[in-house]
Tab-separated table of C-alpha atoms in Angstrom:
chain	number	residue	atom	x	y	z
W	1	UNK	CA	-101.539	-98.828	149.962
W	2	UNK	CA	-99.732	-99.014	146.675
W	3	UNK	CA	-99.889	-96.032	144.381
W	4	UNK	CA	-102.344	-97.025	141.644
W	5	UNK	CA	-100.003	-95.578	139.004
W	6	UNK	CA	-97.094	-97.699	140.220
W	7	UNK	CA	-99.381	-100.644	140.318
W	8	UNK	CA	-100.423	-100.006	136.754
W	9	UNK	CA	-96.824	-99.559	135.605
W	10	UNK	CA	-96.081	-102.975	137.019
W	11	UNK	CA	-99.142	-104.388	135.354
W	12	UNK	CA	-98.191	-102.723	132.079
W	13	UNK	CA	-94.651	-104.103	132.299
W	14	UNK	CA	-96.134	-107.526	132.804
W	15	UNK	CA	-98.399	-107.039	129.839
W	16	UNK	CA	-95.458	-105.974	127.680
W	17	UNK	CA	-93.466	-108.910	128.906
W	18	UNK	CA	-96.151	-111.333	127.805
W	19	UNK	CA	-95.993	-109.824	124.356
W	20	UNK	CA	-92.243	-109.508	124.139
W	21	UNK	CA	-90.927	-109.940	120.616
W	22	UNK	CA	-89.613	-113.428	119.984
W	23	UNK	CA	-87.101	-113.476	117.120
W	24	UNK	CA	-88.402	-115.229	114.020
W	25	UNK	CA	-85.413	-116.322	111.982
W	26	UNK	CA	-85.352	-116.291	108.187
W	27	UNK	CA	-85.759	-119.442	106.124
W	28	UNK	CA	-82.541	-120.723	104.516
W	29	UNK	CA	-81.693	-118.771	101.387
W	30	UNK	CA	-84.054	-115.944	102.316
W	31	UNK	CA	-81.401	-113.284	101.896
W	32	UNK	CA	-80.494	-114.474	98.414
W	33	UNK	CA	-84.130	-114.466	97.320
W	34	UNK	CA	-84.725	-111.030	98.768
W	35	UNK	CA	-81.537	-109.584	97.308
W	36	UNK	CA	-82.477	-111.000	93.908
W	37	UNK	CA	-85.910	-109.457	93.809
W	38	UNK	CA	-84.520	-106.191	95.188
W	39	UNK	CA	-82.053	-106.141	92.319
W	40	UNK	CA	-84.828	-106.779	89.815
W	41	UNK	CA	-86.835	-103.872	91.155
W	42	UNK	CA	-83.825	-101.620	91.147
W	43	UNK	CA	-83.172	-102.563	87.543
W	44	UNK	CA	-86.729	-101.854	86.536
W	45	UNK	CA	-86.627	-98.485	88.249
W	46	UNK	CA	-83.270	-97.483	86.808
W	47	UNK	CA	-84.319	-98.611	83.340
W	48	UNK	CA	-87.502	-96.591	83.604
W	49	UNK	CA	-85.560	-93.512	84.665
W	50	UNK	CA	-82.973	-94.080	81.948
W	51	UNK	CA	-85.732	-94.308	79.377
W	52	UNK	CA	-87.253	-91.078	80.636
W	53	UNK	CA	-83.862	-89.389	80.449
W	54	UNK	CA	-83.300	-90.751	76.946
W	55	UNK	CA	-86.623	-89.345	75.837
W	56	UNK	CA	-85.870	-85.980	77.412
W	57	UNK	CA	-82.429	-85.887	75.856
W	58	UNK	CA	-83.398	-86.835	72.346
W	59	UNK	CA	-86.124	-84.232	72.530
W	60	UNK	CA	-84.372	-81.237	74.001
W	61	UNK	CA	-80.624	-81.652	74.153
W	62	UNK	CA	-79.938	-84.545	71.845
W	63	UNK	CA	-77.038	-82.914	70.066
W	64	UNK	CA	-75.204	-81.793	73.179
W	65	UNK	CA	-75.689	-85.212	74.659
W	66	UNK	CA	-74.199	-87.046	71.719
W	67	UNK	CA	-71.164	-84.788	71.685
W	68	UNK	CA	-70.623	-85.208	75.389
W	69	UNK	CA	-70.809	-88.966	75.499
W	70	UNK	CA	-69.307	-89.883	72.171
W	71	UNK	CA	-70.194	-93.081	70.363
W	72	UNK	CA	-71.774	-96.013	72.036
W	73	UNK	CA	-75.287	-96.580	73.275
W	74	UNK	CA	-75.162	-95.067	76.735
W	75	UNK	CA	-78.907	-94.961	77.054
W	76	UNK	CA	-80.328	-97.272	74.415
W	77	UNK	CA	-83.727	-96.387	72.996
W	78	UNK	CA	-84.684	-99.999	73.648
W	79	UNK	CA	-84.424	-99.357	77.377
W	80	UNK	CA	-88.039	-98.376	77.398
W	81	UNK	CA	-89.072	-101.867	76.342
W	82	UNK	CA	-88.643	-103.590	79.678
W	83	UNK	CA	-89.846	-101.436	82.567
W	84	UNK	CA	-93.317	-102.867	82.780
W	85	UNK	CA	-92.340	-106.504	82.521
W	86	UNK	CA	-91.402	-107.218	86.104
W	87	UNK	CA	-93.474	-104.540	87.727
W	88	UNK	CA	-93.529	-104.536	91.544
W	89	UNK	CA	-95.612	-107.274	93.085
W	90	UNK	CA	-99.027	-106.790	94.527
W	91	UNK	CA	-97.356	-106.370	97.904
W	92	UNK	CA	-96.292	-102.895	96.908
W	93	UNK	CA	-98.396	-100.615	99.047
W	94	UNK	CA	-99.650	-97.342	97.667
W	95	UNK	CA	-97.648	-95.125	100.000
W	96	UNK	CA	-94.910	-93.612	97.859
W	97	UNK	CA	-94.530	-90.623	100.136
W	98	UNK	CA	-92.659	-92.669	102.709
W	99	UNK	CA	-90.088	-94.095	100.324
W	100	UNK	CA	-86.735	-92.346	100.235
W	101	UNK	CA	-85.879	-90.626	96.991
W	102	UNK	CA	-83.969	-92.522	94.328
W	103	UNK	CA	-80.593	-90.913	94.603
W	104	UNK	CA	-79.614	-88.373	91.973
W	105	UNK	CA	-81.518	-90.004	89.192
W	106	UNK	CA	-84.434	-87.724	88.572
W	107	UNK	CA	-84.754	-86.837	84.911
W	108	UNK	CA	-84.570	-83.129	85.659
W	109	UNK	CA	-81.091	-83.337	87.163
W	110	UNK	CA	-79.712	-85.926	84.757
W	111	UNK	CA	-80.982	-84.329	81.597
W	112	UNK	CA	-77.933	-82.212	80.936
W	113	UNK	CA	-74.875	-83.303	79.068
W	114	UNK	CA	-72.568	-82.450	81.948
W	115	UNK	CA	-74.349	-84.695	84.426
W	116	UNK	CA	-74.498	-87.621	82.033
W	117	UNK	CA	-70.807	-87.295	81.385
W	118	UNK	CA	-69.613	-86.643	84.898
W	119	UNK	CA	-71.336	-89.533	86.637
W	120	UNK	CA	-69.463	-92.142	84.595
W	121	UNK	CA	-66.773	-94.033	86.497
W	122	UNK	CA	-63.388	-93.266	84.977
W	123	UNK	CA	-60.590	-95.792	84.757
W	124	UNK	CA	-58.616	-93.994	87.441
W	125	UNK	CA	-61.497	-94.225	89.878
W	126	UNK	CA	-61.786	-97.966	89.586
W	127	UNK	CA	-59.841	-100.853	90.950
W	128	UNK	CA	-60.359	-103.789	88.637
W	129	UNK	CA	-59.566	-107.306	89.772
W	130	UNK	CA	-60.259	-110.774	88.444
W	131	UNK	CA	-61.543	-113.777	90.314
W	132	UNK	CA	-63.037	-117.156	89.559
W	133	UNK	CA	-66.792	-117.262	89.275
W	134	UNK	CA	-68.278	-118.297	92.656
W	135	UNK	CA	-70.554	-120.684	90.813
W	136	UNK	CA	-67.650	-122.384	89.047
W	137	UNK	CA	-67.978	-123.226	85.388
W	138	UNK	CA	-70.570	-125.054	83.381
W	139	UNK	CA	-69.538	-128.124	81.415
W	140	UNK	CA	-66.966	-127.112	78.817
W	141	UNK	CA	-66.879	-123.471	79.933
W	142	UNK	CA	-64.709	-121.366	82.201
W	143	UNK	CA	-66.124	-118.268	83.880
W	144	UNK	CA	-63.971	-115.417	85.112
W	145	UNK	CA	-65.264	-112.409	86.983
W	146	UNK	CA	-63.979	-108.907	86.483
W	147	UNK	CA	-64.743	-106.974	89.630
W	148	UNK	CA	-64.977	-103.181	89.468
W	149	UNK	CA	-64.602	-101.366	92.743
W	150	UNK	CA	-65.167	-97.637	93.029
W	151	UNK	CA	-62.082	-96.423	94.893
W	152	UNK	CA	-62.933	-92.755	94.436
W	153	UNK	CA	-64.797	-90.713	97.007
W	154	UNK	CA	-67.797	-89.968	94.817
W	155	UNK	CA	-70.653	-92.086	93.542
W	156	UNK	CA	-70.217	-92.914	89.870
W	157	UNK	CA	-71.988	-95.056	87.318
W	158	UNK	CA	-71.062	-97.889	84.990
W	159	UNK	CA	-73.183	-98.737	82.013
W	160	UNK	CA	-72.618	-101.460	79.486
W	161	UNK	CA	-69.715	-103.692	78.617
W	162	UNK	CA	-66.061	-103.396	79.493
W	163	UNK	CA	-63.607	-103.837	76.614
W	164	UNK	CA	-61.631	-106.996	77.354
W	165	UNK	CA	-58.629	-108.673	75.708
W	166	UNK	CA	-56.312	-111.466	76.745
W	167	UNK	CA	-52.736	-110.297	77.178
W	168	UNK	CA	-49.360	-111.855	77.930
W	169	UNK	CA	-48.404	-109.247	80.532
W	170	UNK	CA	-48.960	-105.718	81.898
W	171	UNK	CA	-47.597	-104.141	78.739
W	172	UNK	CA	-47.667	-107.361	76.846
W	173	UNK	CA	-49.079	-108.492	73.592
W	174	UNK	CA	-52.716	-109.085	73.003
W	175	UNK	CA	-53.620	-112.722	72.504
W	176	UNK	CA	-56.411	-113.539	70.052
W	177	UNK	CA	-59.186	-111.074	69.184
W	178	UNK	CA	-60.877	-108.967	71.845
W	179	UNK	CA	-63.489	-110.794	73.875
W	180	UNK	CA	-66.917	-110.394	72.293
W	181	UNK	CA	-69.956	-108.845	73.921
W	182	UNK	CA	-72.627	-111.160	75.203
W	183	UNK	CA	-75.555	-109.587	73.398
W	184	UNK	CA	-78.436	-111.514	74.896
W	185	UNK	CA	-78.296	-109.549	78.139
W	186	UNK	CA	-79.644	-106.014	78.392
W	187	UNK	CA	-77.195	-103.684	80.109
W	188	UNK	CA	-78.420	-101.667	83.057
W	189	UNK	CA	-76.955	-98.586	84.612
W	190	UNK	CA	-75.042	-99.484	87.763
W	191	UNK	CA	-74.525	-96.887	90.446
W	192	UNK	CA	-71.393	-97.379	92.505
W	193	UNK	CA	-71.102	-95.641	95.845
W	194	UNK	CA	-67.555	-95.219	97.145
W	195	UNK	CA	-66.207	-98.733	97.734
W	196	UNK	CA	-69.197	-100.142	95.885
W	197	UNK	CA	-68.575	-103.107	93.608
W	198	UNK	CA	-69.945	-104.436	90.369
W	199	UNK	CA	-68.843	-107.203	88.086
W	200	UNK	CA	-68.870	-108.526	84.563
W	201	UNK	CA	-68.545	-112.172	83.620
W	202	UNK	CA	-66.071	-113.378	81.012
W	203	UNK	CA	-66.938	-116.769	79.627
W	204	UNK	CA	-64.626	-118.836	77.511
W	205	UNK	CA	-64.807	-122.388	76.271
W	206	UNK	CA	-62.259	-124.807	77.681
W	207	UNK	CA	-59.311	-124.123	75.356
W	208	UNK	CA	-58.598	-127.846	75.255
W	209	UNK	CA	-61.935	-128.415	73.606
W	210	UNK	CA	-60.884	-126.216	70.657
W	211	UNK	CA	-57.674	-128.034	69.843
W	212	UNK	CA	-56.024	-128.552	67.475
W	213	UNK	CA	-57.086	-125.130	66.046
W	214	UNK	CA	-56.830	-123.277	69.371
W	215	UNK	CA	-53.052	-123.258	69.997
W	216	UNK	CA	-53.598	-122.632	73.706
W	217	UNK	CA	-51.084	-120.364	75.401
W	218	UNK	CA	-50.588	-119.134	78.918
W	219	UNK	CA	-51.896	-115.571	79.351
W	220	UNK	CA	-51.069	-113.269	82.253
W	221	UNK	CA	-54.399	-111.536	82.495
W	222	UNK	CA	-56.808	-109.145	80.830
W	223	UNK	CA	-56.558	-105.696	79.408
W	224	UNK	CA	-59.762	-104.014	80.507
W	225	UNK	CA	-61.354	-100.785	79.340
W	226	UNK	CA	-64.198	-99.707	81.633
W	227	UNK	CA	-67.290	-98.773	79.583
W	228	UNK	CA	-66.769	-95.709	77.382
W	229	UNK	CA	-63.265	-95.130	78.757
W	230	UNK	CA	-60.177	-94.805	76.600
W	231	UNK	CA	-57.662	-95.752	79.294
W	232	UNK	CA	-57.196	-99.433	80.047
W	233	UNK	CA	-55.891	-101.311	83.062
W	234	UNK	CA	-54.050	-104.586	83.213
W	235	UNK	CA	-55.805	-107.130	85.400
W	236	UNK	CA	-53.588	-110.052	86.422
W	237	UNK	CA	-55.287	-113.403	85.964
W	238	UNK	CA	-53.155	-116.313	84.840
W	239	UNK	CA	-55.059	-118.704	82.654
W	240	UNK	CA	-55.019	-120.393	79.274
W	241	UNK	CA	-56.489	-118.913	76.139
W	242	UNK	CA	-56.502	-119.799	72.479
W	243	UNK	CA	-53.948	-117.857	70.468
W	244	UNK	CA	-55.436	-118.627	67.065
W	245	UNK	CA	-57.398	-115.597	65.910
W	246	UNK	CA	-61.121	-115.969	66.213
W	247	UNK	CA	-61.039	-119.314	68.010
W	248	UNK	CA	-62.776	-119.313	71.399
W	249	UNK	CA	-62.345	-115.589	71.949
W	250	UNK	CA	-64.879	-115.699	74.765
W	251	UNK	CA	-67.746	-113.407	75.662
W	252	UNK	CA	-68.170	-110.695	78.239
W	253	UNK	CA	-71.448	-109.762	79.954
W	254	UNK	CA	-72.624	-106.233	80.725
W	255	UNK	CA	-71.544	-104.976	84.120
W	256	UNK	CA	-74.015	-105.746	86.886
W	257	UNK	CA	-74.161	-104.435	90.426
W	258	UNK	CA	-72.734	-106.287	93.395
W	259	UNK	CA	-71.070	-109.642	93.681
W	260	UNK	CA	-74.034	-111.941	93.404
W	261	UNK	CA	-74.441	-114.132	90.389
I	27	UNK	CA	-67.997	-103.652	100.958
I	28	UNK	CA	-71.561	-102.783	100.034
I	29	UNK	CA	-72.870	-106.301	99.534
I	30	UNK	CA	-71.395	-107.441	102.851
I	31	UNK	CA	-72.914	-104.480	104.651
I	32	UNK	CA	-76.345	-105.420	103.338
I	33	UNK	CA	-75.956	-109.074	104.175
I	34	UNK	CA	-74.781	-108.260	107.692
I	35	UNK	CA	-77.625	-105.844	108.162
I	36	UNK	CA	-80.068	-108.511	107.066
I	37	UNK	CA	-78.546	-111.103	109.394
I	38	UNK	CA	-78.643	-108.686	112.311
I	39	UNK	CA	-82.183	-107.422	111.828
I	40	UNK	CA	-84.376	-109.938	110.055
I	41	UNK	CA	-85.357	-112.173	112.972
I	42	UNK	CA	-86.236	-109.233	115.169
I	43	UNK	CA	-88.310	-107.510	112.522
I	44	UNK	CA	-90.110	-110.723	111.593
I	45	UNK	CA	-90.746	-111.442	115.290
I	46	UNK	CA	-92.100	-107.954	115.799
I	47	UNK	CA	-94.388	-108.333	112.797
I	48	UNK	CA	-95.424	-111.782	114.009
I	49	UNK	CA	-96.907	-110.189	117.131
I	50	UNK	CA	-99.316	-108.303	114.912
I	51	UNK	CA	-100.390	-110.922	112.385
I	52	UNK	CA	-102.028	-114.326	112.413
I	53	UNK	CA	-99.217	-116.636	111.393
I	54	UNK	CA	-95.505	-117.034	110.739
I	55	UNK	CA	-96.003	-117.058	107.009
I	56	UNK	CA	-97.598	-113.628	106.922
I	57	UNK	CA	-94.870	-112.315	109.218
I	58	UNK	CA	-92.174	-113.653	106.874
I	59	UNK	CA	-93.992	-112.203	103.853
I	60	UNK	CA	-94.110	-108.757	105.379
I	61	UNK	CA	-90.544	-108.854	106.702
I	62	UNK	CA	-89.246	-110.085	103.347
I	63	UNK	CA	-91.125	-107.376	101.486
I	64	UNK	CA	-89.754	-104.702	103.826
I	65	UNK	CA	-86.209	-105.949	103.238
I	66	UNK	CA	-86.768	-106.151	99.494
I	67	UNK	CA	-87.778	-102.514	99.380
I	68	UNK	CA	-84.911	-101.529	101.608
I	69	UNK	CA	-82.325	-103.367	99.518
I	70	UNK	CA	-83.727	-102.112	96.244
I	71	UNK	CA	-83.244	-98.549	97.451
I	72	UNK	CA	-80.240	-99.000	99.675
I	73	UNK	CA	-78.466	-95.704	100.143
I	74	UNK	CA	-76.206	-94.203	102.744
I	75	UNK	CA	-78.374	-91.126	102.938
I	76	UNK	CA	-80.864	-92.486	105.430
I	77	UNK	CA	-81.019	-94.843	108.392
I	78	UNK	CA	-81.730	-98.362	107.078
I	79	UNK	CA	-83.079	-99.538	110.414
I	80	UNK	CA	-85.679	-96.786	110.625
I	81	UNK	CA	-86.530	-97.185	106.943
I	82	UNK	CA	-87.072	-100.906	107.408
I	83	UNK	CA	-89.610	-100.344	110.171
I	84	UNK	CA	-91.217	-97.502	108.291
I	85	UNK	CA	-91.915	-99.848	105.390
I	86	UNK	CA	-93.078	-102.578	107.756
I	87	UNK	CA	-95.464	-100.153	109.457
I	88	UNK	CA	-97.001	-99.322	106.076
I	89	UNK	CA	-97.303	-102.959	105.086
I	90	UNK	CA	-98.822	-103.846	108.438
I	91	UNK	CA	-101.291	-101.009	108.165
I	92	UNK	CA	-102.408	-102.309	104.767
I	93	UNK	CA	-102.555	-105.826	106.130
I	94	UNK	CA	-104.470	-104.637	109.152
I	95	UNK	CA	-107.043	-102.790	107.102
I	96	UNK	CA	-107.490	-105.813	104.893
I	97	UNK	CA	-107.951	-108.164	107.796
I	98	UNK	CA	-110.338	-105.809	109.562
I	99	UNK	CA	-112.466	-105.871	106.434
I	100	UNK	CA	-112.227	-109.631	106.336
I	101	UNK	CA	-113.121	-109.973	109.967
I	102	UNK	CA	-116.224	-107.937	109.458
I	103	UNK	CA	-117.280	-110.578	106.993
I	104	UNK	CA	-116.086	-113.620	108.894
I	105	UNK	CA	-117.126	-114.073	112.452
I	106	UNK	CA	-114.912	-112.090	114.764
I	107	UNK	CA	-114.690	-114.945	117.219
I	108	UNK	CA	-113.441	-117.428	114.662
I	109	UNK	CA	-110.709	-115.102	113.515
I	110	UNK	CA	-109.554	-114.333	117.027
I	111	UNK	CA	-109.445	-117.897	118.247
I	112	UNK	CA	-106.344	-118.862	116.280
I	113	UNK	CA	-103.790	-117.541	118.712
I	114	UNK	CA	-105.626	-118.021	121.963
I	115	UNK	CA	-104.491	-121.008	123.974
I	116	UNK	CA	-106.940	-123.333	125.688
I	117	UNK	CA	-108.750	-121.988	128.672
I	118	UNK	CA	-110.265	-118.611	129.195
I	119	UNK	CA	-107.737	-115.964	128.212
I	120	UNK	CA	-107.113	-112.994	130.441
I	121	UNK	CA	-108.343	-109.755	128.950
I	122	UNK	CA	-105.590	-107.987	127.105
I	123	UNK	CA	-103.835	-111.246	126.431
I	124	UNK	CA	-104.778	-111.327	122.813
I	125	UNK	CA	-102.420	-108.601	121.757
I	126	UNK	CA	-104.069	-108.045	118.428
I	127	UNK	CA	-107.527	-107.742	119.887
I	128	UNK	CA	-106.167	-105.193	122.351
I	129	UNK	CA	-104.305	-103.302	119.647
I	130	UNK	CA	-107.458	-103.177	117.615
I	131	UNK	CA	-108.986	-101.008	120.309
I	132	UNK	CA	-106.389	-98.316	119.628
I	133	UNK	CA	-106.466	-95.687	116.913
I	134	UNK	CA	-103.850	-96.318	114.264
I	135	UNK	CA	-101.319	-93.700	115.366
I	136	UNK	CA	-101.410	-94.822	118.963
I	137	UNK	CA	-101.074	-98.436	117.992
I	138	UNK	CA	-98.070	-97.758	115.772
I	139	UNK	CA	-96.349	-95.618	118.389
I	140	UNK	CA	-96.939	-98.241	121.069
I	141	UNK	CA	-95.595	-101.063	118.931
I	142	UNK	CA	-92.511	-99.154	117.837
I	143	UNK	CA	-91.674	-97.763	121.241
I	144	UNK	CA	-92.545	-100.535	123.664
I	145	UNK	CA	-92.184	-103.645	121.535
I	146	UNK	CA	-89.522	-102.716	118.975
I	147	UNK	CA	-87.583	-100.564	121.442
I	148	UNK	CA	-87.303	-97.340	119.445
I	149	UNK	CA	-86.876	-94.119	121.388
I	150	UNK	CA	-89.565	-91.459	121.149
I	151	UNK	CA	-87.317	-89.480	118.842
I	152	UNK	CA	-86.810	-92.474	116.569
I	153	UNK	CA	-90.526	-93.230	116.528
I	154	UNK	CA	-91.141	-89.623	115.597
I	155	UNK	CA	-88.765	-89.960	112.629
I	156	UNK	CA	-90.301	-93.241	111.509
I	157	UNK	CA	-93.928	-92.144	111.609
I	158	UNK	CA	-93.212	-88.576	110.553
I	159	UNK	CA	-94.996	-86.962	113.497
I	160	UNK	CA	-93.565	-84.521	116.041
I	161	UNK	CA	-92.063	-85.953	119.233
I	162	UNK	CA	-94.697	-84.286	121.386
I	163	UNK	CA	-97.437	-85.921	119.344
I	164	UNK	CA	-95.770	-89.303	119.667
I	165	UNK	CA	-95.534	-88.849	123.434
I	166	UNK	CA	-99.209	-88.011	123.539
I	167	UNK	CA	-100.014	-91.040	121.355
I	168	UNK	CA	-98.080	-93.245	123.758
I	169	UNK	CA	-99.796	-91.738	126.759
I	170	UNK	CA	-103.242	-92.336	125.328
I	171	UNK	CA	-102.355	-95.817	124.158
I	172	UNK	CA	-101.159	-96.703	127.623
I	173	UNK	CA	-104.300	-95.260	129.185
I	174	UNK	CA	-106.472	-97.327	126.861
I	175	UNK	CA	-104.558	-100.483	127.738
I	176	UNK	CA	-104.845	-99.625	131.388
I	177	UNK	CA	-108.603	-99.461	131.055
I	178	UNK	CA	-108.549	-102.783	129.284
I	179	UNK	CA	-106.320	-104.473	131.886
I	180	UNK	CA	-108.232	-102.960	134.786
I	181	UNK	CA	-111.376	-104.524	133.395
I	182	UNK	CA	-109.903	-107.919	134.283
I	183	UNK	CA	-109.142	-107.195	137.898
I	184	UNK	CA	-112.148	-107.599	140.117
């Protein structure tokens, strides 16, 4: 006689085996779609938190905050305009208790001048490199990426635009005016874990298209000031730029998280 | 690099998660929807402070529970037979062969524990972390789930 328990175990194994999980692979491009919507949600959440912090700060500690961060819109009042626009889809289930906390971004901890100041990534904590845009350029335009990597051991944040100029060398002369900010994109606060990366896009017109006014010259790279920093780094990137002031100075986008376009 | 870590994690875990979900829903499309939503939530909150694998399944469990409750409601309206026919091959199915019909016999906690432990391969400790219940309770859930399935399977053997 077989032990009924052993017999059942065998039967149960068989039952499990019939229902074994068969892998169901993702459709092509699934990761990109998912990463994109994840980024949108992150942005919405961060913007909402930033708006809450801005409200708290202007109410209670507005003066201390302005002194600590200096000029520049670190948390623009307009940030409150967008949070509802791309609200989470209907898939979002009403079970917030099981979600992990958003790291270190609760208004209560951020609403002091010291925290706002100390989370910013400083020039010395960043490795800045240039690379061609993975998507190439559009007709008549050249896109360069400035990649910011957090090489420190703490998590820090980047918010807004880097200051960017064309230069002839590491301590060389500036060529043309500083690159202008691309104002049709709303900056978002980017949190960089150690070794985390973010990027900004520098767009310029093909210098050749601006001749004869352009006076294109070879430049050795960019001088880059991370947002709200006063120390710059030289970022090697040999390319052509117009030397005539104000001609095709280019535009720079706000810094966005990751290395996806 | 952060982005690479996420991409690799996706590549390593998507098909298994989607396959696991597929066992509990009617069609591939729903399975992809739920798996994609779980990954979206994971990536939008990616942090080194918790286990992404456990978090992924935790989200999927919640989504499946919602889905399950919805479809139970729907099935009450539609005819139960019509809804259950979709996955059953021709011929008279053995009892217990329609996994979802069998799972439906189990209380929610037992069902979740069974699916995570026996089908997804999580240890009792991991299941306990995912569902937020003590290990002893998970063990008891598994025991009762198994007993219920035993009763169901035994019903087939004459």
